[in-house]
Each structure stands twice: as structure tokens, then as C-alpha cells.
mmCIF file of C-alpha atoms in Angstrom:
data_model
loop_
_atom_site.group_PDB
_atom_site.id
_atom_site.type_symbol
_atom_site.label_atom_id
_atom_site.label_comp_id
_atom_site.label_asym_id
_atom_site.label_seq_id
_atom_site.Cartn_x
_atom_site.Cartn_y
_atom_site.Cartn_z
ATOM 1 C CA MET A 1 236.165 -74.337 -96.987
ATOM 2 C CA VAL A 2 237.562 -72.077 -94.604
ATOM 3 C CA GLY A 3 235.039 -70.121 -92.352
ATOM 4 C CA PHE A 4 235.097 -66.418 -90.559
ATOM 5 C CA GLY A 5 234.500 -66.462 -87.019
ATOM 6 C CA LYS A 6 236.427 -68.420 -83.691
ATOM 7 C CA ARG A 7 239.616 -70.143 -84.673
ATOM 8 C CA GLY A 8 239.141 -73.985 -85.336
ATOM 9 C CA THR A 9 234.986 -73.212 -86.331
ATOM 10 C CA LYS A 10 234.082 -73.773 -89.883
ATOM 11 C CA VAL A 11 231.210 -72.847 -91.652
ATOM 12 C CA ALA A 12 228.823 -76.330 -92.328
ATOM 13 C CA PRO A 13 229.556 -77.728 -95.670
ATOM 14 C CA HIS A 14 227.750 -76.085 -98.413
ATOM 15 C CA THR A 15 227.833 -75.813 -102.148
ATOM 16 C CA TYR A 16 226.622 -73.709 -104.688
ATOM 17 C CA PRO A 17 223.831 -74.810 -107.417
ATOM 18 C CA LYS A 18 226.000 -75.647 -110.307
ATOM 19 C CA LEU A 19 223.596 -74.217 -113.038
ATOM 20 C CA PRO A 20 223.184 -70.537 -111.952
ATOM 21 C CA PHE A 21 226.482 -70.492 -110.173
ATOM 22 C CA HIS A 22 228.254 -71.389 -113.675
ATOM 23 C CA GLY A 23 225.618 -69.658 -115.972
ATOM 24 C CA LEU A 24 225.588 -66.419 -114.033
ATOM 25 C CA ARG A 25 229.803 -66.528 -114.170
ATOM 26 C CA ALA A 26 229.556 -67.005 -117.704
ATOM 27 C CA LEU A 27 227.170 -64.011 -118.259
ATOM 28 C CA GLN A 28 229.513 -62.056 -116.284
ATOM 29 C CA LEU A 29 232.879 -63.244 -117.950
ATOM 30 C CA LEU A 30 231.102 -62.563 -121.297
ATOM 31 C CA SER A 31 230.053 -58.991 -120.495
ATOM 32 C CA SER A 32 233.337 -58.272 -118.926
ATOM 33 C CA LEU A 33 235.250 -59.071 -122.014
ATOM 34 C CA ILE A 34 232.762 -57.432 -124.711
ATOM 35 C CA VAL A 35 232.907 -54.312 -122.425
ATOM 36 C CA GLY A 36 236.450 -54.641 -121.796
ATOM 37 C CA SER A 37 237.740 -54.934 -125.699
ATOM 38 C CA ILE A 38 235.039 -51.745 -126.444
ATOM 39 C CA MET A 39 236.571 -49.800 -123.178
ATOM 40 C CA VAL A 40 240.204 -50.725 -124.801
ATOM 41 C CA TYR A 41 239.082 -49.579 -128.976
ATOM 42 C CA PHE A 42 237.006 -46.112 -127.508
ATOM 43 C CA ILE A 43 239.968 -45.142 -124.893
ATOM 44 C CA TYR A 44 242.759 -45.888 -127.547
ATOM 45 C CA TYR A 45 241.192 -43.692 -130.262
ATOM 46 C CA LEU A 46 240.942 -40.491 -127.604
ATOM 47 C CA SER A 47 243.833 -40.987 -126.275
ATOM 48 C CA HIS A 48 245.174 -40.962 -129.955
ATOM 49 C CA ASP A 49 243.450 -37.486 -130.765
ATOM 50 C CA HIS A 50 244.118 -36.404 -127.178
ATOM 51 C CA TRP A 51 240.650 -36.171 -125.662
ATOM 52 C CA ASN A 52 239.789 -36.710 -121.980
ATOM 53 C CA ILE A 53 238.614 -39.986 -120.855
ATOM 54 C CA PRO A 54 235.425 -39.331 -119.490
ATOM 55 C CA TRP A 55 234.687 -41.337 -116.055
ATOM 56 C CA THR A 56 231.866 -43.756 -117.274
ATOM 57 C CA PHE A 57 234.867 -45.552 -119.357
ATOM 58 C CA VAL A 58 237.330 -45.553 -116.506
ATOM 59 C CA PHE A 59 234.561 -47.308 -114.178
ATOM 60 C CA PHE A 60 233.550 -49.524 -117.012
ATOM 61 C CA THR A 61 237.089 -50.582 -117.548
ATOM 62 C CA ALA A 62 237.598 -50.798 -113.594
ATOM 63 C CA ALA A 63 234.536 -53.357 -113.707
ATOM 64 C CA SER A 64 235.480 -55.242 -116.132
ATOM 65 C CA GLY A 65 239.288 -56.050 -115.572
ATOM 66 C CA THR A 66 238.123 -56.781 -111.774
ATOM 67 C CA THR A 67 235.697 -58.959 -112.546
ATOM 68 C CA VAL A 68 237.983 -60.917 -115.299
ATOM 69 C CA ILE A 69 240.321 -61.364 -112.476
ATOM 70 C CA ALA A 70 237.826 -61.975 -109.555
ATOM 71 C CA LEU A 71 236.229 -65.301 -111.820
ATOM 72 C CA CYS A 72 239.788 -66.503 -112.220
ATOM 73 C CA THR A 73 240.629 -66.112 -108.784
ATOM 74 C CA THR A 74 237.241 -67.413 -107.252
ATOM 75 C CA ILE A 75 237.047 -70.675 -109.795
ATOM 76 C CA ILE A 76 240.617 -71.675 -108.603
ATOM 77 C CA LEU A 77 239.210 -70.955 -104.942
ATOM 78 C CA HIS A 78 235.993 -73.217 -106.014
ATOM 79 C CA CYS A 79 237.767 -75.982 -107.593
ATOM 80 C CA CYS A 80 240.687 -76.406 -105.127
ATOM 81 C CA PHE A 81 239.417 -75.553 -101.763
ATOM 82 C CA GLY A 82 235.862 -74.586 -101.537
ATOM 83 C CA LEU A 83 234.331 -71.326 -102.413
ATOM 84 C CA ASN A 84 233.308 -69.728 -99.255
ATOM 85 C CA PRO A 85 229.988 -67.822 -99.275
ATOM 86 C CA ARG A 86 230.894 -64.762 -97.473
ATOM 87 C CA PHE A 87 234.252 -64.382 -99.314
ATOM 88 C CA ASN A 88 232.205 -64.518 -102.747
ATOM 89 C CA LEU A 89 229.265 -62.339 -101.611
ATOM 90 C CA PHE A 90 232.223 -59.574 -100.407
ATOM 91 C CA ILE A 91 233.755 -59.602 -103.950
ATOM 92 C CA ASN A 92 230.373 -59.579 -105.990
ATOM 93 C CA GLY A 93 229.711 -56.578 -103.836
ATOM 94 C CA GLY A 94 232.303 -54.698 -104.526
ATOM 95 C CA LEU A 95 231.687 -55.597 -108.390
ATOM 96 C CA PHE A 96 228.280 -54.610 -107.837
ATOM 97 C CA MET A 97 229.097 -51.191 -106.913
ATOM 98 C CA LEU A 98 231.701 -50.615 -110.155
ATOM 99 C CA TRP A 99 229.338 -52.066 -112.306
ATOM 100 C CA GLY A 100 226.128 -50.084 -110.761
ATOM 101 C CA ALA A 101 227.949 -46.912 -110.962
ATOM 102 C CA ALA A 102 229.101 -47.423 -114.853
ATOM 103 C CA PHE A 103 225.752 -48.406 -116.040
ATOM 104 C CA GLY A 104 224.578 -45.532 -114.184
ATOM 105 C CA MET A 105 226.822 -43.107 -115.548
ATOM 106 C CA LEU A 106 226.370 -44.286 -119.003
ATOM 107 C CA SER A 107 222.618 -44.109 -119.066
ATOM 108 C CA TRP A 108 222.420 -40.839 -118.084
ATOM 109 C CA TRP A 109 225.426 -39.514 -120.480
ATOM 110 C CA ALA A 110 224.245 -41.341 -123.326
ATOM 111 C CA SER A 111 220.885 -41.412 -123.410
ATOM 112 C CA LYS A 112 220.025 -39.187 -126.407
ATOM 113 C CA THR A 113 222.488 -41.472 -128.299
ATOM 114 C CA LEU A 114 221.101 -44.590 -127.051
ATOM 115 C CA THR A 115 217.297 -43.029 -128.157
ATOM 116 C CA HIS A 116 218.747 -42.654 -131.904
ATOM 117 C CA ARG A 117 218.536 -44.917 -135.069
ATOM 118 C CA CYS A 118 221.829 -46.138 -136.180
ATOM 119 C CA LYS A 119 221.622 -44.578 -140.044
ATOM 120 C CA VAL A 120 223.901 -42.314 -142.089
ATOM 121 C CA GLU A 121 220.670 -39.677 -141.912
ATOM 122 C CA ASP A 122 221.251 -39.360 -138.178
ATOM 123 C CA TRP A 123 225.077 -39.742 -138.097
ATOM 124 C CA ASN A 124 226.411 -38.008 -141.275
ATOM 125 C CA ASP A 125 228.720 -41.042 -142.352
ATOM 126 C CA GLU A 126 229.283 -44.646 -141.630
ATOM 127 C CA THR A 127 231.913 -43.777 -138.724
ATOM 128 C CA GLY A 128 229.377 -42.133 -136.851
ATOM 129 C CA VAL A 129 226.709 -45.137 -137.559
ATOM 130 C CA MET A 130 229.620 -47.613 -135.998
ATOM 131 C CA VAL A 131 230.246 -45.723 -132.814
ATOM 132 C CA CYS A 132 226.570 -45.485 -132.313
ATOM 133 C CA ARG A 133 225.898 -49.217 -132.776
ATOM 134 C CA ILE A 134 229.233 -49.656 -130.241
ATOM 135 C CA TYR A 135 227.511 -47.477 -127.953
ATOM 136 C CA LYS A 136 224.496 -50.099 -127.861
ATOM 137 C CA ALA A 137 226.653 -52.819 -127.843
ATOM 138 C CA LEU A 138 228.253 -51.327 -124.875
ATOM 139 C CA TYR A 139 225.018 -50.386 -123.175
ATOM 140 C CA ALA A 140 223.632 -53.851 -123.734
ATOM 141 C CA PHE A 141 226.455 -56.105 -122.286
ATOM 142 C CA GLY A 142 226.737 -53.113 -119.671
ATOM 143 C CA CYS A 143 223.552 -53.681 -118.393
ATOM 144 C CA CYS A 144 223.902 -57.980 -118.424
ATOM 145 C CA GLY A 145 226.944 -57.237 -116.672
ATOM 146 C CA PHE A 146 225.545 -55.067 -114.079
ATOM 147 C CA VAL A 147 222.299 -57.676 -113.778
ATOM 148 C CA SER A 148 224.344 -60.406 -113.720
ATOM 149 C CA THR A 149 226.595 -59.349 -110.855
ATOM 150 C CA LEU A 150 223.082 -58.711 -109.152
ATOM 151 C CA CYS A 151 221.819 -62.041 -109.613
ATOM 152 C CA ALA A 152 225.261 -63.369 -108.427
ATOM 153 C CA LEU A 153 224.984 -61.140 -105.133
ATOM 154 C CA VAL A 154 221.880 -62.731 -104.686
ATOM 155 C CA LEU A 155 222.929 -66.493 -104.777
ATOM 156 C CA ASP A 156 225.832 -65.615 -102.571
ATOM 157 C CA VAL A 157 223.244 -64.532 -99.776
ATOM 158 C CA ILE A 158 221.033 -67.331 -100.318
ATOM 159 C CA VAL A 159 223.723 -70.025 -100.023
ATOM 160 C CA TRP A 160 225.454 -68.155 -96.841
ATOM 161 C CA LYS A 161 222.252 -67.821 -95.124
ATOM 162 C CA ARG A 162 221.798 -71.548 -95.671
ATOM 163 C CA ALA A 163 225.041 -72.320 -94.667
ATOM 164 C CA THR A 164 224.986 -70.198 -91.504
ATOM 165 C CA ARG A 165 221.184 -71.963 -90.731
ATOM 166 C CA LEU A 166 222.918 -75.558 -90.758
ATOM 167 C CA GLY A 167 224.908 -74.027 -87.879
ATOM 168 C CA ASN A 168 229.091 -74.287 -87.277
ATOM 169 C CA PHE A 169 231.114 -77.355 -86.790
ATOM 170 C CA THR A 170 234.366 -78.397 -85.683
ATOM 171 C CA ALA A 171 236.265 -81.003 -87.772
ATOM 172 C CA LEU A 172 236.752 -84.106 -85.667
ATOM 173 C CA ASN A 173 240.301 -85.254 -85.323
ATOM 174 C CA ASP A 174 241.387 -83.355 -88.128
ATOM 175 C CA ASP A 175 245.259 -83.271 -87.814
ATOM 176 C CA LYS A 176 245.238 -80.224 -90.141
ATOM 177 C CA ALA A 177 243.170 -78.180 -88.271
ATOM 178 C CA THR A 178 244.699 -75.319 -85.868
ATOM 179 C CA VAL A 179 242.915 -76.980 -82.833
ATOM 180 C CA VAL A 180 244.102 -80.278 -80.942
ATOM 181 C CA PRO A 181 242.595 -83.392 -81.986
ATOM 182 C CA TYR A 182 239.243 -84.219 -80.160
ATOM 183 C CA ASN A 183 240.764 -87.224 -78.385
ATOM 184 C CA ASP A 184 243.834 -85.559 -76.821
ATOM 185 C CA VAL A 185 244.487 -85.679 -73.233
ATOM 186 C CA ASP A 186 245.595 -81.972 -73.235
ATOM 187 C CA LEU A 187 241.823 -80.898 -74.306
ATOM 188 C CA PRO A 188 240.486 -78.682 -71.385
ATOM 189 C CA THR A 189 237.307 -80.199 -71.013
ATOM 190 C CA TYR A 190 238.766 -83.673 -70.958
ATOM 191 C CA ASN A 191 241.214 -82.917 -67.974
ATOM 192 C CA ARG A 192 238.075 -81.301 -66.105
ATOM 193 C CA SER A 193 235.860 -84.243 -66.634
ATOM 194 C CA GLN A 194 235.198 -86.623 -63.707
ATOM 195 C CA PRO A 195 235.128 -90.417 -63.304
ATOM 196 C CA ALA A 196 231.438 -91.863 -62.376
ATOM 197 C CA GLU A 197 233.118 -93.289 -59.507
ATOM 198 C CA ASN A 198 236.723 -92.956 -57.749
ATOM 199 C CA PRO A 199 238.949 -95.630 -58.961
ATOM 200 C CA ALA A 200 240.603 -97.358 -56.918
ATOM 201 C CA THR A 201 243.902 -100.184 -56.710
ATOM 202 C CA GLY A 202 244.581 -103.823 -55.919
ATOM 203 C CA TYR A 203 242.030 -106.261 -56.522
ATOM 204 C CA GLY A 204 238.919 -106.241 -54.454
ATOM 205 C CA VAL A 205 236.348 -109.387 -53.919
ATOM 206 C CA PRO A 206 232.617 -108.974 -54.207
ATOM 207 C CA GLU A 207 230.991 -108.493 -50.862
ATOM 208 C CA GLU A 208 228.261 -110.475 -51.889
ATOM 209 C CA GLN A 209 230.220 -113.728 -52.082
ATOM 210 C CA PHE A 210 230.114 -113.759 -48.339
ATOM 211 C CA GLY A 211 226.524 -113.460 -47.632
ATOM 212 C CA TYR A 212 225.704 -116.873 -47.149
ATOM 213 C CA ASP A 213 225.437 -117.545 -43.232
ATOM 214 C CA ASP A 214 225.311 -121.212 -43.088
ATOM 215 C CA THR A 215 228.417 -122.537 -45.405
ATOM 216 C CA HIS A 216 228.834 -126.287 -43.668
ATOM 217 C CA TYR A 217 228.052 -129.481 -45.175
ATOM 218 C CA HIS A 218 224.757 -131.725 -44.136
ATOM 219 C CA GLY A 219 224.640 -134.689 -45.987
ATOM 220 C CA ALA A 220 222.810 -135.833 -49.025
ATOM 221 C CA HIS A 221 219.658 -135.519 -47.098
ATOM 222 C CA PRO A 222 217.556 -132.481 -45.512
ATOM 223 C CA PRO A 223 218.249 -131.714 -41.686
ATOM 224 C CA GLN A 224 214.125 -132.701 -41.236
ATOM 225 C CA ALA A 225 214.775 -136.281 -43.163
ATOM 226 C CA ARG A 226 218.038 -137.053 -40.792
ATOM 227 C CA TYR A 227 216.268 -136.488 -37.583
ATOM 228 C CA ALA A 228 212.885 -137.995 -38.274
#
């Protein structure tokens, strides 16, 4: 889980809560697949009849396609290396802007269509009814994609702040790290450290063993008994 910052410094260990993380990603994927399928259908028939492609469809196509690619990429990183919350925050931030622009344009552009009933009396024939229903499905799953991406963005912020609050760390004795191991003698702090005492060569006898003034033998009795 490589962090952004100084060389050799990593973000403290962190994990995404499994249920919110995978649940939101499932909603993002489902919304993207359905919205992308609807966009392929509309764009095909508009191009076939030589109509211009609305910018709303362009943004929805970009949002759904980019989301699928981002989800596939980040799940590989999450399983193999660990997903960095700051990196995922950057990804979801871009996706949120795409979904927000597309959903906002659809809400403004198709507001009258969305408020009508999908019946033959209002749409003249079955084709109009089908288009009405597709628009409402597009609006529903566009809203789902927008909200799920927003929630995923909030989750990234929470996990990133929690990891930042734990502080930074450097892996000890990591052979794969870009810095030298902690026990390498080439470390600057290792070379600058001074011993508590200056080392001396040779063998030195402790001075305490010469602290006795009288080293003569006086017999088995003390001096007072011998001269009594």
C-alpha cells in the first residue's frame, strides 16, 4: 500500500470496511452497465437516423465507461497490492464530476418527459411508450450511479483521514524498500551516533582489586591474641 509523500514513507496500514466498500462498488457497476447499455441503444438509432448526439448522452457514456474501467483497475489493485484511499479518492472524484454533470443535464433536459405517464394516450404509440420507459430507467440508474459514486467518495475521505490520523511509518528492515535497512551501517544516524564511553584497546585490570592496604599473612589468630 504505497502512499504519497516522502521517499520511503508509507501510509499507516488501513482497510476499507468490506460491506460498504463492495456494496457501493456493486451499485456503481450495475448503474454503469445499465446506463451504458441504454446509451448504446440511443446513440445507435440517433446515428442511424442522422441525428446529433446530445451532450447528455456523451456525458453518460463517458461516466459509465470510465466507471467500469476504474472499478476493474481498482479491484485488481485492492486484491494484489492494497488500495490507497488517496488514489481511490482521486478516481472517485473524477467519476463524481462526470456523473454529476450527466445527471444534472438529464434532469434539466428531460424534466417534462419524466413527469409524464408512459401511456399510449400521452405518447401516441407503443414506440413512444417504450422510449418514455427507457428515459425513466435512465434517470433512475443515473441517479443511482451519481449517489453511489458520491457515497464511495465520502468513504474514501473517511478511510484516508483515519489512515492519516494513524501517522506515517517506514517499514523496518524491508529489503524491497527504496531506502536502506534500519540496521545498515551506512545509515547517517548510525554513523553520527556516539558511544557512551570511548572504547579502549587491550586488557585492563580493575582498579578495585588493589584497594587492600595489608596483604601479609598473620597466622590463624588475630594480632591481639598473638601478643597477649
